[in-house]
CSV table of C-alpha atoms and ligand atoms in Angstrom, one decimal:
chain,number,residue,atom,x,y,z
A,1,MET,CA,331.9,111.8,112.8
A,2,ARG,CA,332.3,108.8,110.5
A,3,ILE,CA,335.9,108.2,109.6
A,4,LEU,CA,337.4,105.7,107.2
A,5,PHE,CA,341.2,105.0,107.4
A,6,LEU,CA,342.8,102.8,104.7
A,7,GLY,CA,346.2,101.3,105.0
A,8,ASP,CA,349.2,101.6,102.6
A,9,ILE,CA,348.1,101.7,99.0
A,10,VAL,CA,350.6,99.6,97.0
A,11,GLY,CA,350.9,100.1,93.3
A,12,ARG,CA,348.4,100.3,90.5
A,13,CYS,CA,346.0,97.6,91.7
A,14,GLY,CA,345.9,99.2,95.2
A,15,ARG,CA,345.1,102.6,93.7
A,16,GLU,CA,342.4,101.1,91.5
A,17,VAL,CA,340.6,99.2,94.2
A,18,VAL,CA,340.5,102.4,96.3
A,19,LEU,CA,339.5,104.8,93.5
A,20,SER,CA,336.9,102.4,92.1
A,21,ARG,CA,335.2,101.6,95.4
A,22,LEU,CA,335.5,104.8,97.4
A,23,PRO,CA,332.6,106.7,95.8
A,24,THR,CA,330.2,103.9,96.7
A,25,LEU,CA,331.7,103.4,100.2
A,26,ARG,CA,331.5,107.2,100.9
A,27,ALA,CA,327.8,107.1,100.1
A,28,THR,CA,326.7,103.8,101.7
A,29,LEU,CA,328.8,104.2,104.9
A,30,ALA,CA,327.9,108.0,105.1
A,31,LEU,CA,331.6,108.8,105.5
A,32,ASP,CA,332.6,112.3,106.7
A,33,LEU,CA,336.3,111.9,106.4
A,34,VAL,CA,338.5,109.5,104.4
A,35,ILE,CA,342.2,109.1,105.1
A,36,VAL,CA,344.6,106.9,103.2
A,37,ASN,CA,348.3,106.0,103.7
A,38,ALA,CA,349.8,106.3,100.2
A,39,GLU,CA,353.6,105.9,100.8
A,40,ASN,CA,353.7,102.9,98.3
A,41,ALA,CA,351.1,104.2,95.8
A,42,SER,CA,353.6,104.9,93.0
A,43,HIS,CA,354.8,101.5,91.8
A,44,GLY,CA,355.4,100.5,95.4
A,45,PHE,CA,357.8,103.3,96.2
A,46,GLY,CA,356.6,106.8,97.2
A,47,LEU,CA,353.8,109.0,95.9
A,48,SER,CA,353.9,111.0,92.7
A,49,PRO,CA,352.1,114.4,92.7
A,50,GLY,CA,349.8,113.1,89.9
A,51,ILE,CA,348.7,110.1,91.9
A,52,ALA,CA,348.2,112.2,95.0
A,53,THR,CA,346.0,114.5,93.0
A,54,ASP,CA,344.0,111.5,91.6
A,55,LEU,CA,343.4,110.3,95.2
A,56,LEU,CA,342.4,113.7,96.5
A,57,ASN,CA,340.0,114.2,93.6
A,58,GLY,CA,338.7,110.6,94.0
A,59,GLY,CA,337.2,110.9,97.5
A,60,VAL,CA,340.3,111.0,99.7
A,61,ASP,CA,340.5,113.9,102.2
A,62,VAL,CA,343.9,113.4,103.7
A,63,ILE,CA,347.0,111.3,102.6
A,64,THR,CA,349.6,110.1,105.1
A,65,LEU,CA,353.1,108.8,104.3
A,66,GLY,CA,355.9,107.1,106.1
A,67,ASN,CA,359.5,105.9,105.5
A,68,HIS,CA,358.9,106.0,101.7
A,69,SER,CA,357.8,109.6,101.8
A,70,TRP,CA,360.6,110.9,99.6
A,71,ASP,CA,361.1,107.9,97.2
A,72,ARG,CA,359.4,110.0,94.5
A,73,ARG,CA,361.5,113.1,94.6
A,74,ASP,CA,358.9,115.1,92.6
A,75,LEU,CA,356.7,115.0,95.7
A,76,ILE,CA,359.3,117.1,97.6
A,77,PRO,CA,358.6,120.4,95.8
A,78,HIS,CA,354.9,119.6,95.6
A,79,ILE,CA,354.1,118.7,99.3
A,80,SER,CA,354.6,122.3,100.7
A,81,ALA,CA,351.7,123.5,98.5
A,82,ALA,CA,349.5,120.4,99.2
A,83,PRO,CA,348.6,120.6,102.9
A,84,ARG,CA,346.4,117.5,102.8
A,85,ILE,CA,349.4,115.4,102.1
A,86,ILE,CA,351.2,114.9,105.4
A,87,ARG,CA,354.5,113.2,106.2
A,88,PRO,CA,355.7,111.9,109.6
A,89,ILE,CA,355.8,114.7,112.2
A,90,ASN,CA,359.1,113.5,113.7
A,91,PHE,CA,361.1,114.0,110.5
A,92,PRO,CA,364.0,116.4,111.0
A,93,PRO,CA,363.1,120.1,111.6
A,94,GLY,CA,363.0,121.9,108.2
A,95,SER,CA,361.7,118.9,106.3
A,96,PRO,CA,359.3,119.8,103.5
A,97,GLY,CA,355.6,119.5,104.3
A,98,ASN,CA,353.8,119.1,107.6
A,99,GLY,CA,353.2,116.3,110.1
A,100,SER,CA,349.6,117.2,110.7
A,101,VAL,CA,346.7,118.9,109.1
A,102,GLN,CA,343.4,120.3,110.4
A,103,VAL,CA,340.6,119.8,107.9
A,104,GLU,CA,337.2,121.4,108.0
A,105,LEU,CA,334.3,119.4,106.8
A,106,ALA,CA,331.5,120.9,104.6
A,107,ASP,CA,329.3,121.2,107.7
A,108,GLY,CA,332.0,123.1,109.6
A,109,ARG,CA,333.2,120.3,111.9
A,110,LYS,CA,336.9,120.0,112.2
A,111,ALA,CA,339.3,117.0,112.3
A,112,LEU,CA,343.0,116.9,112.9
A,113,VAL,CA,345.0,114.2,111.2
A,114,VAL,CA,348.6,113.4,112.4
A,115,ASN,CA,351.3,111.1,110.9
A,116,ALA,CA,354.1,109.9,113.0
A,117,MET,CA,356.8,107.3,112.5
A,118,GLY,CA,358.1,104.7,115.0
A,119,ARG,CA,361.8,104.2,115.7
A,120,LEU,CA,362.1,100.5,116.6
A,121,PHE,CA,363.7,98.7,113.6
A,122,MET,CA,363.3,101.8,111.5
A,123,ASP,CA,365.4,104.9,110.7
A,124,PRO,CA,366.4,107.0,113.7
A,125,LEU,CA,364.2,110.0,114.0
A,126,ASP,CA,363.0,112.4,116.7
A,127,ASP,CA,360.8,111.0,119.5
A,128,PRO,CA,357.4,110.4,118.0
A,129,PHE,CA,355.7,110.3,121.4
A,130,ARG,CA,357.0,113.8,122.4
A,131,CYS,CA,356.3,115.2,118.9
A,132,VAL,CA,352.7,114.2,119.0
A,133,THR,CA,352.1,115.0,122.7
A,134,ASP,CA,353.6,118.5,122.0
A,135,LEU,CA,351.2,119.0,119.1
A,136,LEU,CA,348.3,118.0,121.3
A,137,THR,CA,349.0,120.8,123.7
A,138,ARG,CA,347.6,123.0,120.9
A,139,HIS,CA,344.6,120.8,119.9
A,140,ARG,CA,342.0,119.6,122.4
A,141,LEU,CA,339.7,116.9,121.5
A,142,GLY,CA,336.0,117.9,121.7
A,143,VAL,CA,337.1,121.6,122.3
A,144,THR,CA,339.2,122.8,119.3
A,145,THR,CA,338.5,119.9,117.0
A,146,GLN,CA,335.7,117.2,116.8
A,147,ALA,CA,338.1,114.4,115.9
A,148,ILE,CA,341.8,113.5,115.9
A,149,VAL,CA,343.3,110.6,113.9
A,150,VAL,CA,346.9,109.5,114.3
A,151,ASP,CA,348.6,107.2,111.8
A,152,ILE,CA,351.6,105.6,113.6
A,153,HIS,CA,353.8,104.3,110.8
A,154,ALA,CA,355.9,101.7,112.6
A,155,GLU,CA,357.4,98.2,112.4
A,156,ALA,CA,357.1,97.0,116.0
A,157,THR,CA,353.7,96.1,117.4
A,158,SER,CA,354.9,97.0,120.9
A,159,GLU,CA,355.7,100.6,119.9
A,160,LYS,CA,352.3,100.9,118.3
A,161,TRP,CA,350.5,99.6,121.4
A,162,ALA,CA,352.4,102.0,123.5
A,163,PHE,CA,351.5,104.8,121.2
A,164,GLY,CA,347.8,104.0,121.5
A,165,ASN,CA,347.9,103.8,125.3
A,166,VAL,CA,349.9,107.1,125.6
A,167,LEU,CA,347.3,108.9,123.5
A,168,ASP,CA,344.2,107.1,125.0
A,169,GLY,CA,341.5,109.6,125.8
A,170,ARG,CA,343.3,112.4,123.9
A,171,VAL,CA,342.6,111.3,120.3
A,172,SER,CA,339.8,109.6,118.4
A,173,LEU,CA,341.8,106.9,116.6
A,174,VAL,CA,345.4,105.6,116.7
A,175,VAL,CA,345.9,103.2,113.8
A,176,GLY,CA,349.1,101.6,112.6
A,177,THR,CA,350.5,101.4,109.1
A,178,HIS,CA,353.7,100.0,107.5
A,179,THR,CA,353.5,96.3,108.0
A,180,HIS,CA,350.9,95.9,105.2
A,181,THR,CA,349.1,93.2,107.3
A,182,PRO,CA,345.8,93.9,109.0
A,183,THR,CA,345.6,92.9,112.6
A,184,ALA,CA,342.5,91.6,114.4
A,185,ASP,CA,343.0,93.7,117.6
A,186,HIS,CA,340.8,96.7,116.7
A,187,ARG,CA,339.2,97.9,119.9
A,188,ILE,CA,338.3,100.9,122.0
A,189,LEU,CA,340.9,101.6,124.7
A,190,PRO,CA,339.8,102.3,128.3
A,191,ALA,CA,339.7,106.1,128.0
A,192,GLY,CA,337.8,106.0,124.6
A,193,THR,CA,340.4,106.0,121.8
A,194,ALA,CA,339.9,103.5,119.0
A,195,PHE,CA,343.0,101.5,118.2
A,196,GLN,CA,344.3,99.0,115.7
A,197,THR,CA,347.9,97.8,115.5
A,198,ASP,CA,347.9,97.8,111.7
A,199,ALA,CA,345.2,98.7,109.1
A,200,GLY,CA,346.7,96.4,106.5
A,201,MET,CA,347.5,97.4,102.9
A,202,CYS,CA,345.3,98.2,99.9
A,203,GLY,CA,347.1,95.9,97.4
A,204,ASP,CA,347.5,92.4,96.1
A,205,TYR,CA,347.9,89.9,99.0
A,206,ASP,CA,349.2,87.2,96.6
A,207,SER,CA,352.6,88.7,97.1
A,208,VAL,CA,355.2,89.5,99.8
A,209,ILE,CA,353.7,92.6,101.5
A,210,GLY,CA,352.5,93.8,98.1
A,211,MET,CA,355.6,93.0,96.0
A,212,THR,CA,355.8,90.1,93.5
A,213,LYS,CA,356.8,87.0,95.3
A,214,GLU,CA,359.8,85.6,93.3
A,215,PRO,CA,362.3,88.5,93.8
A,216,ALA,CA,361.1,89.0,97.4
A,217,MET,CA,361.6,85.4,98.3
A,218,ALA,CA,365.0,85.2,96.5
A,219,ARG,CA,366.3,88.1,98.7
A,220,PHE,CA,365.6,86.1,101.8
A,221,ILE,CA,366.9,82.8,100.4
A,222,ARG,CA,370.1,84.1,98.6
A,223,LYS,CA,370.9,87.0,100.9
A,224,MET,CA,372.1,88.9,97.8
A,225,PRO,CA,370.6,91.9,96.1
A,226,GLY,CA,368.6,90.7,93.1
A,227,GLU,CA,365.9,91.8,90.8
A,228,ARG,CA,364.3,95.1,91.7
A,229,LEU,CA,361.1,94.6,93.7
A,230,GLN,CA,357.9,95.2,91.7
A,231,PRO,CA,354.4,95.6,93.0
A,232,ALA,CA,352.2,92.6,92.5
A,233,GLU,CA,349.3,93.5,90.2
A,234,GLY,CA,346.6,90.9,90.8
A,235,ASP,CA,343.2,91.5,92.5
A,236,ALA,CA,343.7,93.9,95.3
A,237,THR,CA,342.0,94.1,98.7
A,238,LEU,CA,340.9,97.5,100.0
A,239,CYS,CA,341.8,97.2,103.7
A,240,GLY,CA,341.3,99.5,106.6
A,241,ILE,CA,339.2,100.5,109.6
A,242,MET,CA,336.1,102.6,110.1
A,243,VAL,CA,335.4,104.6,113.2
A,244,GLU,CA,332.3,106.5,114.4
A,245,THR,CA,333.1,109.2,117.0
A,246,ASP,CA,331.0,111.3,119.3
A,247,ASP,CA,331.2,114.9,118.2
A,248,ALA,CA,330.9,116.3,121.7
A,249,THR,CA,333.8,114.4,123.2
A,250,GLY,CA,335.7,113.3,120.0
A,251,LEU,CA,336.0,109.8,121.5
A,252,ALA,CA,335.2,106.6,119.6
A,253,ARG,CA,331.7,105.1,119.8
A,254,ARG,CA,332.3,102.0,117.6
A,255,LEU,CA,334.8,100.7,115.0
A,256,ALA,CA,335.0,97.9,112.5
A,257,PRO,CA,337.4,96.7,110.0
A,258,ILE,CA,336.8,96.8,106.3
A,259,ARG,CA,338.1,94.4,103.6
A,260,GLN,CA,336.7,94.5,100.1
A,261,GLY,CA,337.9,92.8,97.0
A,262,GLY,CA,340.9,90.5,96.4
A,263,LEU,CA,342.0,87.5,98.4
A,264,LEU,CA,341.2,88.4,102.1
A,265,SER,CA,338.0,87.5,103.8
A,266,GLN,CA,335.4,90.2,103.1
A,267,THR,CA,334.0,92.4,105.8
A,268,LEU,CA,332.1,95.7,105.8
A,269,PRO,CA,331.1,97.8,108.9
A,270,ASP,CA,327.4,97.2,109.7
A,271,PHE,CA,326.8,100.6,111.4
B,1,FE2,FE1,354.1,100.8,103.3
B,2,FE2,FE1,356.5,102.0,105.5
């Protein structure tokens, strides 16, 4: 299965780079499954139902979220009826929506997508390790599903590395989100799980993690609340990772980063 995962979409320019390039990428890379993290898609904070619908109609199969899941309150009544939008699995019991979704491709193959949130330097939540390993007692890679992708939305690189190693051999891909910065450590772990600490963001990198520079810099310098943060709206880079898995085992065969448009060095998977 050929899977594309794109990191946090930030603001209008992030949405536009994804929606404008995805149809061509789907075709040229022969993608079977496209997953995006969209927790910052609506003006940097949260995801509106309308934008979620645009993404799902524009070539995205599953949307993941994170600590900004409920910034747009209108998503709360919408998410229960939109199973392809998932929020972290370790949110409190009774939270709206689900932390995972099993999707069936047009050819009948199945993929499970899971969203979890780290706890180091983030809001206290249930144990993401236990929540995901509990879920995986009901889903067996290569048996009940051809692929399993886990978005670990976390601040600390250590927690994400630990997550990848705990799940090594049991899922196809563990990819980090939330730091909005792509890491160069994409690799296949010893038991066959593809891993990258952070997919990076789809947004304008002439910014502070996607937000306009001046107010963001002022917060650090003055240590006072200031102007509201706004998404930067220059040329955006589409940023993420592509993985090809073996349908028989569900494990990763190869992976490569993708960066298209905007400021970052450009790269496209060559398989
Ligand atoms: Fe984010
Ligand atoms: Fe986040």
